[in-house]
Tab-separated table of C-alpha atoms in Angstrom:
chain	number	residue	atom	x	y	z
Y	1	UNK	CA	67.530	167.526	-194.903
Y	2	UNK	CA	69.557	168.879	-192.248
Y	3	UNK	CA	67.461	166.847	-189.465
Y	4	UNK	CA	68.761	163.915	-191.351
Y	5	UNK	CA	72.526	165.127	-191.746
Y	6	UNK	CA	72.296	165.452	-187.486
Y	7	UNK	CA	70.624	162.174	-187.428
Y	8	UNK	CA	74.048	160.546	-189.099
Y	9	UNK	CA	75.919	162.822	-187.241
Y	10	UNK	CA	74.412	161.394	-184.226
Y	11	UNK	CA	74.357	157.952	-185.438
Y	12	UNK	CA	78.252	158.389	-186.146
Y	13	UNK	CA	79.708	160.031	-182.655
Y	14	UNK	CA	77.934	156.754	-181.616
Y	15	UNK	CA	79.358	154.687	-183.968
Y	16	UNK	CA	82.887	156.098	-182.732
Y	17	UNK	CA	82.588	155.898	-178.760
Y	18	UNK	CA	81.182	152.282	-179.361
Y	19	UNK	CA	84.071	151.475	-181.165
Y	20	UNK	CA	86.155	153.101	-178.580
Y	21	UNK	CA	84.517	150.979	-175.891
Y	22	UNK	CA	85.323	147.818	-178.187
Y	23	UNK	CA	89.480	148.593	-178.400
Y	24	UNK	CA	88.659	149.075	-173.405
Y	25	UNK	CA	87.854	145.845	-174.056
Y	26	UNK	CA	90.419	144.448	-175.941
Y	27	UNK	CA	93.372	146.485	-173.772
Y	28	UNK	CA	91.340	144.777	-170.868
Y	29	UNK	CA	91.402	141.310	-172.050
Y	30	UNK	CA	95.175	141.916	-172.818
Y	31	UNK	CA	95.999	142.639	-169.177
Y	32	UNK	CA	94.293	139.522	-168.174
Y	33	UNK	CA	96.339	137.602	-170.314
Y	34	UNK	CA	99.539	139.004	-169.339
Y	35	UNK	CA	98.300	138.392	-165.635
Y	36	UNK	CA	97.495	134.355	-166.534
Y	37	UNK	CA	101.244	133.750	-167.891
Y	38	UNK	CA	102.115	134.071	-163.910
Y	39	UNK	CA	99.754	131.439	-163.580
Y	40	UNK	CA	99.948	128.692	-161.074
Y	41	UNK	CA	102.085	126.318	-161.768
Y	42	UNK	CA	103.107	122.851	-160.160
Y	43	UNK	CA	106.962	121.326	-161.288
Y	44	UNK	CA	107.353	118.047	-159.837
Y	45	UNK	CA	110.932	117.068	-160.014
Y	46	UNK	CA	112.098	114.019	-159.607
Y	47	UNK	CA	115.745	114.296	-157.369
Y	48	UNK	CA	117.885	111.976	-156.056
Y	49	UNK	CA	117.156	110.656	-152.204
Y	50	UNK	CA	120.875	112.700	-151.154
Y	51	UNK	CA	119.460	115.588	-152.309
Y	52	UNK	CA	116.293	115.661	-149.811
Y	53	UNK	CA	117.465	118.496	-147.316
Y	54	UNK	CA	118.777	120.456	-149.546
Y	55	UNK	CA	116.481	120.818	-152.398
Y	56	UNK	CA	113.539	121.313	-150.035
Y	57	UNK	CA	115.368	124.339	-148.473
Y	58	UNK	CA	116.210	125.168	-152.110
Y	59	UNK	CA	111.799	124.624	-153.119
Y	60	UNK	CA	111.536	126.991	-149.762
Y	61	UNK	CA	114.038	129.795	-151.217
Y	62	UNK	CA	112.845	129.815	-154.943
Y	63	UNK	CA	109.152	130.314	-154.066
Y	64	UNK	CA	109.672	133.679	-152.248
Y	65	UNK	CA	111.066	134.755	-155.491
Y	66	UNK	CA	108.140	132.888	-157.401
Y	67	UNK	CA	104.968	132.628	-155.518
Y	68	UNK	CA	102.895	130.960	-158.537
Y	69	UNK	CA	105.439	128.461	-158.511
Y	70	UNK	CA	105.034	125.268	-156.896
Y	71	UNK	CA	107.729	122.161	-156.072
Y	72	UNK	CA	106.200	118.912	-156.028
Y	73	UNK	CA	109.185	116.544	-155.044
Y	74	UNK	CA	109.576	112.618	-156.129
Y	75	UNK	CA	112.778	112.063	-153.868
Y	76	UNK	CA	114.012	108.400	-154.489
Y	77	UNK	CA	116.989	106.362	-156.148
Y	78	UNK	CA	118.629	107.719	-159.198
Y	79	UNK	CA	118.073	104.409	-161.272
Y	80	UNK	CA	114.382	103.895	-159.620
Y	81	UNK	CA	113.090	107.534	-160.713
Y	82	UNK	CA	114.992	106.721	-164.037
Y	83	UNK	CA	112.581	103.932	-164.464
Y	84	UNK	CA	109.730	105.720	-163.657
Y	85	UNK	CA	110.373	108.229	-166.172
Y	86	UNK	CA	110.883	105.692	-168.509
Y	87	UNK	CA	107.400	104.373	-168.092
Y	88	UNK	CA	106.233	106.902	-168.355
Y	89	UNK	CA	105.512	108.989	-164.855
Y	90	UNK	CA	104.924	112.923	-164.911
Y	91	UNK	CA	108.156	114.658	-164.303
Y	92	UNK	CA	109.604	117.862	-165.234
Y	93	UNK	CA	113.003	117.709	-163.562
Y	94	UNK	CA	115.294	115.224	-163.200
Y	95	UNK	CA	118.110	115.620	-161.183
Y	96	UNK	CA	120.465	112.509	-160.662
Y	97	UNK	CA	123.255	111.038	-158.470
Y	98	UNK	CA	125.362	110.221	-161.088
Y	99	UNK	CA	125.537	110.598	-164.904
Y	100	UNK	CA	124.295	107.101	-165.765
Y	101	UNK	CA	121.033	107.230	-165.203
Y	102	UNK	CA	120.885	110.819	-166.903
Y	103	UNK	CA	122.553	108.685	-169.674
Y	104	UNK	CA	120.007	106.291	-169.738
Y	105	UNK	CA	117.423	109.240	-169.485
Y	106	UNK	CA	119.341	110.852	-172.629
Y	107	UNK	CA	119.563	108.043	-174.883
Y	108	UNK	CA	115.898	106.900	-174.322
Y	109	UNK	CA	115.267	110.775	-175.814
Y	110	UNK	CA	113.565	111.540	-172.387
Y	111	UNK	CA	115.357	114.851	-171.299
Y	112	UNK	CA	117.357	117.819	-172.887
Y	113	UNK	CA	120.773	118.445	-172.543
Y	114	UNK	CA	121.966	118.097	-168.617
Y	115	UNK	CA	124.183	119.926	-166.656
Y	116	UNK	CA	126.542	118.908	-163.138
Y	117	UNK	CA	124.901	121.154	-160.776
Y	118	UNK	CA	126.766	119.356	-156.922
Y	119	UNK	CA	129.426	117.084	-156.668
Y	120	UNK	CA	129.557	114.736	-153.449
Y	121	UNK	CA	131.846	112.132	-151.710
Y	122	UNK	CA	131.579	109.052	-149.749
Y	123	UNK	CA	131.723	108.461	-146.224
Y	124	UNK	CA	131.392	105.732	-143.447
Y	125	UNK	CA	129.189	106.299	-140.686
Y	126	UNK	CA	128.139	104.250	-137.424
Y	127	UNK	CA	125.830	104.549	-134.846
Y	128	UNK	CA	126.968	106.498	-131.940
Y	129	UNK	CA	126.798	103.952	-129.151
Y	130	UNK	CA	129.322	101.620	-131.628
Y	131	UNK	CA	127.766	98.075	-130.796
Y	132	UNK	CA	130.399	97.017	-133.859
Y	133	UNK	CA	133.558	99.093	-131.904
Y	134	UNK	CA	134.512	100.068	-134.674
Y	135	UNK	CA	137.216	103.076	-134.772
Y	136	UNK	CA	138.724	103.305	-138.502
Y	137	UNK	CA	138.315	101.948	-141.998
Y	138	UNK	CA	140.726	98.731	-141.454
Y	139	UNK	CA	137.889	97.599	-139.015
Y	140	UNK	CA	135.404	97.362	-141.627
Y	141	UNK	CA	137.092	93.903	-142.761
Y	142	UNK	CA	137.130	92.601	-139.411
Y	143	UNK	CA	135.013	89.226	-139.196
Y	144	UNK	CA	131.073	89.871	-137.853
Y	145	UNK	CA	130.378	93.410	-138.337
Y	146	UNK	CA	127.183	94.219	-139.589
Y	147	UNK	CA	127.777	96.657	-143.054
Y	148	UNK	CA	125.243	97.978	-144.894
Y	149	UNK	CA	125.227	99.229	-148.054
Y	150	UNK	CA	123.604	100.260	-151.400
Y	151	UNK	CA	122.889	97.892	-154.602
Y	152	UNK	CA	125.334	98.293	-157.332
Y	153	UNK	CA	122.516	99.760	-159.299
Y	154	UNK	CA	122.262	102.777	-156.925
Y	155	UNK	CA	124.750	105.316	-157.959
Y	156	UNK	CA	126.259	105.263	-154.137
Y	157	UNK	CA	126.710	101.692	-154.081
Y	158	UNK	CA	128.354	101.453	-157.114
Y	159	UNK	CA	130.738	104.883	-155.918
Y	160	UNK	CA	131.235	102.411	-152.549
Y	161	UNK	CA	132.236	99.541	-155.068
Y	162	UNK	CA	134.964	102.018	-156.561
Y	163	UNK	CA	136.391	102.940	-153.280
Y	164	UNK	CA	136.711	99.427	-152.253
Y	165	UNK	CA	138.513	98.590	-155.137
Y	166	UNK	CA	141.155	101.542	-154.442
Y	167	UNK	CA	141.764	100.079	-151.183
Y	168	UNK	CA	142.090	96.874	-152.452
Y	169	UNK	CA	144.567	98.037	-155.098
Y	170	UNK	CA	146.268	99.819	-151.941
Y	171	UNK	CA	149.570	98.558	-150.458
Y	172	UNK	CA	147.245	100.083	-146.608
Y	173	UNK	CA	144.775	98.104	-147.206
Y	174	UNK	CA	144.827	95.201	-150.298
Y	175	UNK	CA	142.781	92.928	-151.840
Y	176	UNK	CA	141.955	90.859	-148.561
Y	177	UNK	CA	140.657	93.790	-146.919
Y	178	UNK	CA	138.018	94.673	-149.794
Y	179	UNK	CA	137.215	90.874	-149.906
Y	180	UNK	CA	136.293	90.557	-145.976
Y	181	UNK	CA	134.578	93.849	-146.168
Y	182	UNK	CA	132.293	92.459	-149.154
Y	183	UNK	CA	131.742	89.809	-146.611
Y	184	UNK	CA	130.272	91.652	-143.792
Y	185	UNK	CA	126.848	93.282	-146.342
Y	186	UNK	CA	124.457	92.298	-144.678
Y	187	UNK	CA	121.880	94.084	-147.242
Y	188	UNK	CA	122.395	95.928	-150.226
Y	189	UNK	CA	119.274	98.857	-150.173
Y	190	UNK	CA	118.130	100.602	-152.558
Y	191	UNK	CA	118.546	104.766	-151.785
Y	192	UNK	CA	121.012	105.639	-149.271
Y	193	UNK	CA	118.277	107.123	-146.554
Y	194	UNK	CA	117.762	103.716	-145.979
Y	195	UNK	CA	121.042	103.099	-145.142
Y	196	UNK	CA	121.158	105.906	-142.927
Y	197	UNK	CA	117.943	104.382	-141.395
Y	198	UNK	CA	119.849	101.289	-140.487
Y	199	UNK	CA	122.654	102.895	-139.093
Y	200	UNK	CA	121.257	105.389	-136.468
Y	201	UNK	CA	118.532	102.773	-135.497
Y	202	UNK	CA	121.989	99.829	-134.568
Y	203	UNK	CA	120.509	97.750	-137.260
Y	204	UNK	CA	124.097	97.599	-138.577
Y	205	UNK	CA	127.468	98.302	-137.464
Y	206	UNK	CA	128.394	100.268	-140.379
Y	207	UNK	CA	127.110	102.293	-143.669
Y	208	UNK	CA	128.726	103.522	-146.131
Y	209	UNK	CA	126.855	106.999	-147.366
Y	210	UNK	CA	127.570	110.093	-149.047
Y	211	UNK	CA	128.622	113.007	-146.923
Y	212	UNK	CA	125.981	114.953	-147.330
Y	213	UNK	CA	123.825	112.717	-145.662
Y	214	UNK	CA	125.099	113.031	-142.227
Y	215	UNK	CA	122.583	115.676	-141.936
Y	216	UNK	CA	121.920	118.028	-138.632
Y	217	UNK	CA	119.285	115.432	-137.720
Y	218	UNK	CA	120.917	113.055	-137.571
Y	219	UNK	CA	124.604	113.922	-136.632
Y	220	UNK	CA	124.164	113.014	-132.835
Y	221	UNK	CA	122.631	109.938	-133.904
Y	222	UNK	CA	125.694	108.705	-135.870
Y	223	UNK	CA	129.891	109.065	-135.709
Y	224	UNK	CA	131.524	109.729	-138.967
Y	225	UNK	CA	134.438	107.901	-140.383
Y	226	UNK	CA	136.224	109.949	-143.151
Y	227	UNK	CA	137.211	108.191	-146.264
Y	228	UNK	CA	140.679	109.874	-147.584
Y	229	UNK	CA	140.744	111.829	-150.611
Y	230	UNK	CA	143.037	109.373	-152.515
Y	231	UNK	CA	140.578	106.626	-151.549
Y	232	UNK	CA	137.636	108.773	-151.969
Y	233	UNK	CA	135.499	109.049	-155.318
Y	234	UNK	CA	133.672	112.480	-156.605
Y	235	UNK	CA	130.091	112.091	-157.515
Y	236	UNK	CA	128.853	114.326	-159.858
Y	237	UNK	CA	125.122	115.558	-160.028
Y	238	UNK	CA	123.611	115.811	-163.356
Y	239	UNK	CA	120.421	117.869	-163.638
Y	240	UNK	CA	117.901	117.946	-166.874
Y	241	UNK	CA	114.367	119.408	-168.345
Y	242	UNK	CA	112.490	116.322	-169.010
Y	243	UNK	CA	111.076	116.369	-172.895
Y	244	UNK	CA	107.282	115.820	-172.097
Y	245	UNK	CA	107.384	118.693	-169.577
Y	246	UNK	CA	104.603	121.276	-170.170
Y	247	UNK	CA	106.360	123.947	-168.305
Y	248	UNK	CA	109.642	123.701	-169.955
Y	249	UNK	CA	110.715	127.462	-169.347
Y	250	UNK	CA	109.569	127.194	-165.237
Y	251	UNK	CA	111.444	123.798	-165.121
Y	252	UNK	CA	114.654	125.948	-166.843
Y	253	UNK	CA	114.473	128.842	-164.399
Y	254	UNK	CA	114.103	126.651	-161.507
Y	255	UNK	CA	117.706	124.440	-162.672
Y	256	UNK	CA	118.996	128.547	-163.170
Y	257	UNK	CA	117.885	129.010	-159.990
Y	258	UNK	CA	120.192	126.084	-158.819
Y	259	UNK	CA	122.984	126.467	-160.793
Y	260	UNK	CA	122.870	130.538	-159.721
Y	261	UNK	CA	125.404	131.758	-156.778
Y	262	UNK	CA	122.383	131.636	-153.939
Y	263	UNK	CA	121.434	128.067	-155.001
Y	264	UNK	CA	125.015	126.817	-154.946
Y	265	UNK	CA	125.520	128.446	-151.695
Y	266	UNK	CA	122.526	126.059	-150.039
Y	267	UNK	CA	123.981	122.965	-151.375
Y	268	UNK	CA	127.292	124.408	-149.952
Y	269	UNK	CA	125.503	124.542	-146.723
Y	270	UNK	CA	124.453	120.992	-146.936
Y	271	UNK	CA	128.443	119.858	-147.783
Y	272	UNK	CA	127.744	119.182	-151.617
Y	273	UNK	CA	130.747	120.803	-153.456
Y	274	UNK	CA	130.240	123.597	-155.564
Y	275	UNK	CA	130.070	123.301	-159.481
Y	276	UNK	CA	131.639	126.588	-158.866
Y	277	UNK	CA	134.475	125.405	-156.494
């Protein structure tokens, strides 16, 4: 009898330290999957062609802070990478030129609610050497010069549209001078590196761009022609989680990470204005 009561108390201790092994286990498979929620993960964002420089320097910054985070970039017109989200192209980020694509984006029930993370302005730029002479806005209108430009679809060719009709509402400038200034395009394209393209290569006399575009690479290439303030127009940069992403929370942090005091500083450095100006 007492052989058999050490037999079950052998068969019990066992019992115990197997069980004991079993709950290892589990606090083992528990690490592993708190280690595989810092899994690698790829965002691809889909960002306005203006926004080029700076959101790769921004993609540079945010992965020292998250190294299982990668930024795939689609860089391209607002109203083309509208389109592409609308038939359907994987994106988890789309950040826009101008609120009417994110509109479009909205209303098709394609993104969550956006936020204006940069604002930007207009400028004229033309090629250093100057084949078109041309020293200030009122020689835009001046018969011959080669202008290029965006499509009205493009959110900078339509801002260029609104500054032209200031000045033509202007008593400096008028309605002839927008009129002979529509009359010197020469092509409409359809994201403003393009234009820039044009420019710094003497394809055309002229471009009209946004500011931020007259980048360090090519600033000695090109000579800037500031459009005044009053003349000017203020694009706004609207920035959204698409709806089919499957990273939803990474795609959020990343737009924190832009919206935060370092990110606004780097668009800063590449002459978008602060959301916090």
């Amino acid at each position: 009898m007492v052989r058999k009561y050490r037999i079950l108390s052998i068969l019990l201790i066992l019992f115990t330290l197997l069980l004991m092994a079993c709950g290892g286990t589990d606090t083992s498979t528990n690490t592993k999957q708190n280690t595989a929620s810092a899994s690698p993960v790829t965002l691809n964002v889909f960002a306005a062609a203006s926004l080029t420089e700076s959101f790769k320097d921004i993609a540079t910054q945010y992965k020292q802070a998250h190294p299982n985070v990668t930024i795939t970039y689609n860089f391209n017109g607002s109203q083309l990478l509208e389109q592409q989200i609308v038939n359907g192209a994987s994106a988890d980020i789309f950040a826009s030129a101008d609120q009417i694509n994110m509109k479009k984006a909205s209303d098709a029930s394609l993104v969550t609610t956006s936020q204006v993370f940069a604002r930007n302005k207009l400028a004229v730029i033309v090629p250093s050497s100057n084949p078109g002479k041309i020293q200030a806005l009122k020689d835009l209108a001046q018969k011959g010069k080669k202008i290029v430009v965006a499509a009205p679809s493009v959110p900078v060719g339509k801002y260029m549209l609104q500054v032209l009709d200031k000045m033509g509402k202007s008593t400096d400038y008028g309605s002839s001078y927008e009129s002979a200034v529509k009359g010197n395009f020469v092509s409409q394209e359809e994201n403003v590196k393009a234009i820039v393209q044009k420019v710094q290569t003497g394809e055309a006399d002229a471009g009209f761009v946004y500011l931020t575009d007259i980048t360090q690479a090519v600033s000695s290439k090109v000579t800037i022609i500031d459009i005044p303030d009053t003349l000017n127009v203020i694009a706004e940069y609207p920035i959204a989680v698409t709806k089919d992403s499957k990273y939803a929370q990474d795609a959020q942090a990343f737009i924190d990470f832009v919206l935060s005091t370092q990110g606004q500083a780097i668009l800063t450095r590449y002459h978008f204005i602060s959301v916090n100006s």
